[in-house]
Amino acid sequence: MNMRVQQSKMLLAEPVPSCWYLLDVYPGRERDVMRWFGYYGLSGWYPAEISYVRRRGGELARKPHLGRRVVKPLVPGLIFVSDVDASGTKDQLMLSIPMVDGFHRIGDCWARMSPADMAPLRDIEAYLNTPRSLRRQRGKLRIGELVRVVDGPFSAFVGRLERLDSKGRLTVFLDAFKRGVSVQMNETQIEPITSTPRG
């Protein structure tokens, strides 16, 4: 349990969840259910990617103030609820909220995730909501670096990063054919590697 001290008074700590249950909701209604959670004093979490889209055209805006905010759930139709909030009378309160289908079940058991399983999901959400320009400043990709293709028709190929622009597009030089070829890809299709894999 986490303890908080405020003005020399010891406050009761909030219990740390030992697992997270999956609550089925209508897809696209996650924000509405979270508003009901706030109304009833319940807590829950759904991972979402926040982007800003230009009002005309629909493409991504260069800066947040140039477009409208779009929240897209990473796992549509699911809200993660801690075991602390899914016990006692709170679970019945959750199930009475409109647009809630019930707790997700696998066979006869409720589906649940441990805090260790939740950590990668939180990392993915944090990465997707980091602006692309700041992702590069963390040193993820550099010109001339060896990268491995993880998605698309050239999956598992190793190449060298030739070019990288501000929109997340890049050019990778693949030397796997009789002669090398440069291929344009997206930033999400590659991962950096520290050394050339041994064949």
mmCIF file of C-alpha atoms in Angstrom:
data_model
loop_
_atom_site.group_PDB
_atom_site.id
_atom_site.type_symbol
_atom_site.label_atom_id
_atom_site.label_comp_id
_atom_site.label_asym_id
_atom_site.label_seq_id
_atom_site.Cartn_x
_atom_site.Cartn_y
_atom_site.Cartn_z
ATOM 1 C CA MET A 1 0.000 0.000 0.000
ATOM 2 C CA ASN A 2 1.118 3.530 -0.713
ATOM 3 C CA MET A 3 1.164 5.867 2.286
ATOM 4 C CA ARG A 4 0.627 9.613 2.001
ATOM 5 C CA VAL A 5 1.512 12.147 4.693
ATOM 6 C CA GLN A 6 -0.158 15.552 4.654
ATOM 7 C CA GLN A 7 0.555 18.262 7.278
ATOM 8 C CA SER A 8 1.862 15.733 9.808
ATOM 9 C CA LYS A 9 -1.312 13.628 9.490
ATOM 10 C CA MET A 10 -1.151 10.066 8.284
ATOM 11 C CA LEU A 11 -3.817 9.407 5.670
ATOM 12 C CA LEU A 12 -5.105 5.991 4.769
ATOM 13 C CA ALA A 13 -3.421 4.641 1.704
ATOM 14 C CA GLU A 14 -5.243 3.723 -1.447
ATOM 15 C CA PRO A 15 -4.972 -0.010 -2.056
ATOM 16 C CA VAL A 16 -2.762 -1.101 -4.932
ATOM 17 C CA PRO A 17 -4.593 -3.305 -7.450
ATOM 18 C CA SER A 18 -3.350 -6.860 -7.819
ATOM 19 C CA CYS A 19 -5.166 -7.425 -11.123
ATOM 20 C CA TRP A 20 -7.340 -5.652 -13.681
ATOM 21 C CA TYR A 21 -10.655 -6.983 -14.988
ATOM 22 C CA LEU A 22 -11.929 -6.331 -18.502
ATOM 23 C CA LEU A 23 -15.331 -4.699 -18.738
ATOM 24 C CA ASP A 24 -17.214 -5.095 -22.044
ATOM 25 C CA VAL A 25 -18.846 -1.899 -23.304
ATOM 26 C CA TYR A 26 -20.393 -0.902 -26.613
ATOM 27 C CA PRO A 27 -17.595 -0.052 -29.081
ATOM 28 C CA GLY A 28 -17.250 3.690 -29.500
ATOM 29 C CA ARG A 29 -18.965 4.395 -26.168
ATOM 30 C CA GLU A 30 -15.923 4.136 -23.899
ATOM 31 C CA ARG A 31 -15.867 7.882 -23.180
ATOM 32 C CA ASP A 32 -19.567 7.877 -22.276
ATOM 33 C CA VAL A 33 -19.068 4.994 -19.841
ATOM 34 C CA MET A 34 -16.074 6.803 -18.299
ATOM 35 C CA ARG A 35 -18.322 9.840 -17.717
ATOM 36 C CA TRP A 36 -20.744 7.567 -15.830
ATOM 37 C CA PHE A 37 -17.771 6.224 -13.855
ATOM 38 C CA GLY A 38 -16.891 9.786 -12.855
ATOM 39 C CA TYR A 39 -20.496 10.461 -11.851
ATOM 40 C CA TYR A 40 -20.573 7.405 -9.560
ATOM 41 C CA GLY A 41 -17.021 7.881 -8.229
ATOM 42 C CA LEU A 42 -15.655 4.747 -9.918
ATOM 43 C CA SER A 43 -12.280 4.460 -11.619
ATOM 44 C CA GLY A 44 -11.384 2.725 -14.842
ATOM 45 C CA TRP A 45 -9.000 3.118 -17.754
ATOM 46 C CA TYR A 46 -9.116 2.580 -21.476
ATOM 47 C CA PRO A 47 -5.973 3.104 -23.581
ATOM 48 C CA ALA A 48 -6.466 5.628 -26.361
ATOM 49 C CA GLU A 49 -4.464 7.317 -29.085
ATOM 50 C CA ILE A 50 -5.062 11.060 -29.238
ATOM 51 C CA SER A 51 -4.476 12.776 -32.571
ATOM 52 C CA TYR A 52 -5.341 16.097 -34.142
ATOM 53 C CA VAL A 53 -6.973 16.068 -37.574
ATOM 54 C CA ARG A 54 -7.334 19.046 -39.885
ATOM 55 C CA ARG A 55 -10.870 20.303 -40.151
ATOM 56 C CA ARG A 56 -10.694 20.196 -43.929
ATOM 57 C CA GLY A 57 -9.328 17.159 -45.665
ATOM 58 C CA GLY A 58 -9.053 14.829 -42.682
ATOM 59 C CA GLU A 59 -5.249 14.419 -42.699
ATOM 60 C CA LEU A 60 -3.179 14.810 -39.546
ATOM 61 C CA ALA A 61 -2.620 18.377 -38.409
ATOM 62 C CA ARG A 62 0.961 19.562 -38.034
ATOM 63 C CA LYS A 63 0.233 21.169 -34.660
ATOM 64 C CA PRO A 64 -2.567 20.513 -32.136
ATOM 65 C CA HIS A 65 -4.106 23.963 -32.408
ATOM 66 C CA LEU A 66 -4.505 23.531 -36.195
ATOM 67 C CA GLY A 67 -6.992 20.653 -35.952
ATOM 68 C CA ARG A 68 -9.717 18.985 -33.965
ATOM 69 C CA ARG A 69 -8.935 16.437 -31.262
ATOM 70 C CA VAL A 70 -9.714 12.794 -32.103
ATOM 71 C CA VAL A 71 -9.594 10.085 -29.408
ATOM 72 C CA LYS A 72 -9.311 6.567 -30.822
ATOM 73 C CA PRO A 73 -9.403 3.614 -28.374
ATOM 74 C CA LEU A 74 -6.561 1.118 -28.789
ATOM 75 C CA VAL A 75 -8.801 -1.748 -27.648
ATOM 76 C CA PRO A 76 -12.361 -0.853 -28.722
ATOM 77 C CA GLY A 77 -15.125 -2.104 -26.474
ATOM 78 C CA LEU A 78 -13.012 -2.705 -23.345
ATOM 79 C CA ILE A 79 -12.440 -0.742 -20.146
ATOM 80 C CA PHE A 80 -9.913 -1.963 -17.600
ATOM 81 C CA VAL A 81 -11.169 -1.954 -13.999
ATOM 82 C CA SER A 82 -8.955 -2.705 -10.979
ATOM 83 C CA ASP A 83 -9.916 -5.506 -8.612
ATOM 84 C CA VAL A 84 -10.389 -2.854 -5.912
ATOM 85 C CA ASP A 85 -13.228 -1.251 -7.908
ATOM 86 C CA ALA A 86 -14.671 -4.539 -9.171
ATOM 87 C CA SER A 87 -15.583 -5.859 -5.739
ATOM 88 C CA GLY A 88 -18.516 -5.436 -3.378
ATOM 89 C CA THR A 89 -21.378 -3.219 -4.461
ATOM 90 C CA LYS A 90 -19.282 -1.339 -7.009
ATOM 91 C CA ASP A 91 -19.434 -4.151 -9.559
ATOM 92 C CA GLN A 92 -23.251 -4.097 -9.500
ATOM 93 C CA LEU A 93 -23.127 -0.331 -9.964
ATOM 94 C CA MET A 94 -20.870 -0.775 -13.013
ATOM 95 C CA LEU A 95 -23.185 -3.328 -14.569
ATOM 96 C CA SER A 96 -26.163 -0.984 -14.150
ATOM 97 C CA ILE A 97 -24.505 1.717 -16.298
ATOM 98 C CA PRO A 98 -26.020 2.009 -19.798
ATOM 99 C CA MET A 99 -23.790 0.760 -22.629
ATOM 100 C CA VAL A 100 -22.071 -1.840 -20.382
ATOM 101 C CA ASP A 101 -22.405 -5.484 -21.469
ATOM 102 C CA GLY A 102 -20.750 -7.028 -18.404
ATOM 103 C CA PHE A 103 -17.384 -8.388 -17.427
ATOM 104 C CA HIS A 104 -15.460 -10.132 -20.199
ATOM 105 C CA ARG A 105 -15.396 -13.894 -19.723
ATOM 106 C CA ILE A 106 -13.211 -16.638 -21.122
ATOM 107 C CA GLY A 107 -15.124 -19.842 -20.585
ATOM 108 C CA ASP A 108 -16.307 -19.812 -16.975
ATOM 109 C CA CYS A 109 -13.667 -17.346 -15.731
ATOM 110 C CA TRP A 110 -13.510 -13.567 -15.773
ATOM 111 C CA ALA A 111 -10.735 -12.259 -18.002
ATOM 112 C CA ARG A 112 -8.124 -10.352 -16.028
ATOM 113 C CA MET A 113 -4.626 -8.961 -16.429
ATOM 114 C CA SER A 114 -1.810 -8.606 -13.925
ATOM 115 C CA PRO A 115 -0.025 -5.258 -13.390
ATOM 116 C CA ALA A 116 2.958 -6.713 -15.277
ATOM 117 C CA ASP A 117 0.678 -7.363 -18.279
ATOM 118 C CA MET A 118 -0.720 -3.832 -18.069
ATOM 119 C CA ALA A 119 2.706 -2.149 -18.177
ATOM 120 C CA PRO A 120 3.372 -2.816 -21.923
ATOM 121 C CA LEU A 121 -0.112 -1.553 -22.772
ATOM 122 C CA ARG A 122 0.570 1.671 -20.896
ATOM 123 C CA ASP A 123 3.952 1.971 -22.658
ATOM 124 C CA ILE A 124 2.301 1.567 -26.072
ATOM 125 C CA GLU A 125 -0.220 4.275 -25.229
ATOM 126 C CA ALA A 126 2.531 6.620 -24.015
ATOM 127 C CA TYR A 127 4.582 6.009 -27.180
ATOM 128 C CA LEU A 128 1.641 6.617 -29.527
ATOM 129 C CA ASN A 129 0.720 9.849 -27.737
ATOM 130 C CA THR A 130 4.280 11.212 -27.890
ATOM 131 C CA PRO A 131 4.715 13.616 -30.840
ATOM 132 C CA ARG A 132 6.844 12.172 -33.627
ATOM 133 C CA SER A 133 9.402 14.955 -33.316
ATOM 134 C CA LEU A 134 9.981 14.057 -29.643
ATOM 135 C CA ARG A 135 10.228 10.348 -30.461
ATOM 136 C CA ARG A 136 13.266 11.081 -32.611
ATOM 137 C CA GLN A 137 14.877 13.233 -29.922
ATOM 138 C CA ARG A 138 14.934 10.226 -27.622
ATOM 139 C CA GLY A 139 17.485 8.698 -30.006
ATOM 140 C CA LYS A 140 15.320 5.934 -31.427
ATOM 141 C CA LEU A 141 16.292 6.336 -35.089
ATOM 142 C CA ARG A 142 19.411 7.780 -36.726
ATOM 143 C CA ILE A 143 20.513 8.082 -40.328
ATOM 144 C CA GLY A 144 22.921 5.239 -41.204
ATOM 145 C CA GLU A 145 21.644 2.991 -38.397
ATOM 146 C CA LEU A 146 20.854 -0.674 -39.025
ATOM 147 C CA VAL A 147 17.137 -1.438 -38.763
ATOM 148 C CA ARG A 148 14.977 -4.542 -39.056
ATOM 149 C CA VAL A 149 11.697 -4.456 -40.989
ATOM 150 C CA VAL A 150 8.905 -5.821 -38.776
ATOM 151 C CA ASP A 151 5.844 -5.245 -40.977
ATOM 152 C CA GLY A 152 4.953 -5.406 -44.652
ATOM 153 C CA PRO A 153 6.236 -7.432 -47.612
ATOM 154 C CA PHE A 154 9.896 -7.011 -46.554
ATOM 155 C CA SER A 155 9.315 -8.287 -43.019
ATOM 156 C CA ALA A 156 12.468 -9.701 -41.304
ATOM 157 C CA PHE A 157 14.819 -7.953 -43.779
ATOM 158 C CA VAL A 158 17.697 -5.909 -42.376
ATOM 159 C CA GLY A 159 18.641 -2.601 -43.970
ATOM 160 C CA ARG A 160 20.279 0.743 -43.363
ATOM 161 C CA LEU A 161 18.289 3.905 -42.707
ATOM 162 C CA GLU A 162 18.936 6.415 -45.498
ATOM 163 C CA ARG A 163 16.408 9.203 -45.017
ATOM 164 C CA LEU A 164 13.910 10.331 -42.360
ATOM 165 C CA ASP A 165 11.416 13.183 -42.678
ATOM 166 C CA SER A 166 9.194 15.049 -40.221
ATOM 167 C CA LYS A 167 6.046 13.056 -41.106
ATOM 168 C CA GLY A 168 7.434 9.706 -39.954
ATOM 169 C CA ARG A 169 8.243 8.478 -43.473
ATOM 170 C CA LEU A 170 11.672 7.044 -44.072
ATOM 171 C CA THR A 171 13.766 5.360 -46.714
ATOM 172 C CA VAL A 172 15.542 2.088 -45.947
ATOM 173 C CA PHE A 173 18.282 0.644 -48.165
ATOM 174 C CA LEU A 174 17.890 -3.155 -48.394
ATOM 175 C CA ASP A 175 20.977 -4.984 -49.632
ATOM 176 C CA ALA A 176 19.322 -8.406 -49.733
ATOM 177 C CA PHE A 177 18.866 -8.639 -53.496
ATOM 178 C CA LYS A 178 21.444 -8.920 -56.297
ATOM 179 C CA ARG A 179 21.697 -5.179 -56.055
ATOM 180 C CA GLY A 180 20.473 -2.947 -53.273
ATOM 181 C CA VAL A 181 17.120 -1.193 -53.400
ATOM 182 C CA SER A 182 15.757 1.769 -51.448
ATOM 183 C CA VAL A 183 12.244 1.305 -50.058
ATOM 184 C CA GLN A 184 9.982 3.949 -48.526
ATOM 185 C CA MET A 185 8.352 2.840 -45.285
ATOM 186 C CA ASN A 186 6.551 4.154 -42.242
ATOM 187 C CA GLU A 187 8.236 4.601 -38.861
ATOM 188 C CA THR A 188 6.064 1.870 -37.348
ATOM 189 C CA GLN A 189 7.295 -0.742 -39.854
ATOM 190 C CA ILE A 190 10.878 -0.886 -38.571
ATOM 191 C CA GLU A 191 12.792 -1.321 -35.335
ATOM 192 C CA PRO A 192 16.409 -0.337 -34.603
ATOM 193 C CA ILE A 193 18.924 -3.098 -34.017
ATOM 194 C CA THR A 194 22.281 -2.751 -32.307
ATOM 195 C CA SER A 195 24.254 -5.159 -34.461
ATOM 196 C CA THR A 196 23.926 -7.133 -37.679
ATOM 197 C CA PRO A 197 22.327 -10.533 -37.040
ATOM 198 C CA ARG A 198 24.545 -13.526 -37.694
ATOM 199 C CA GLY A 199 23.370 -15.832 -40.427
#
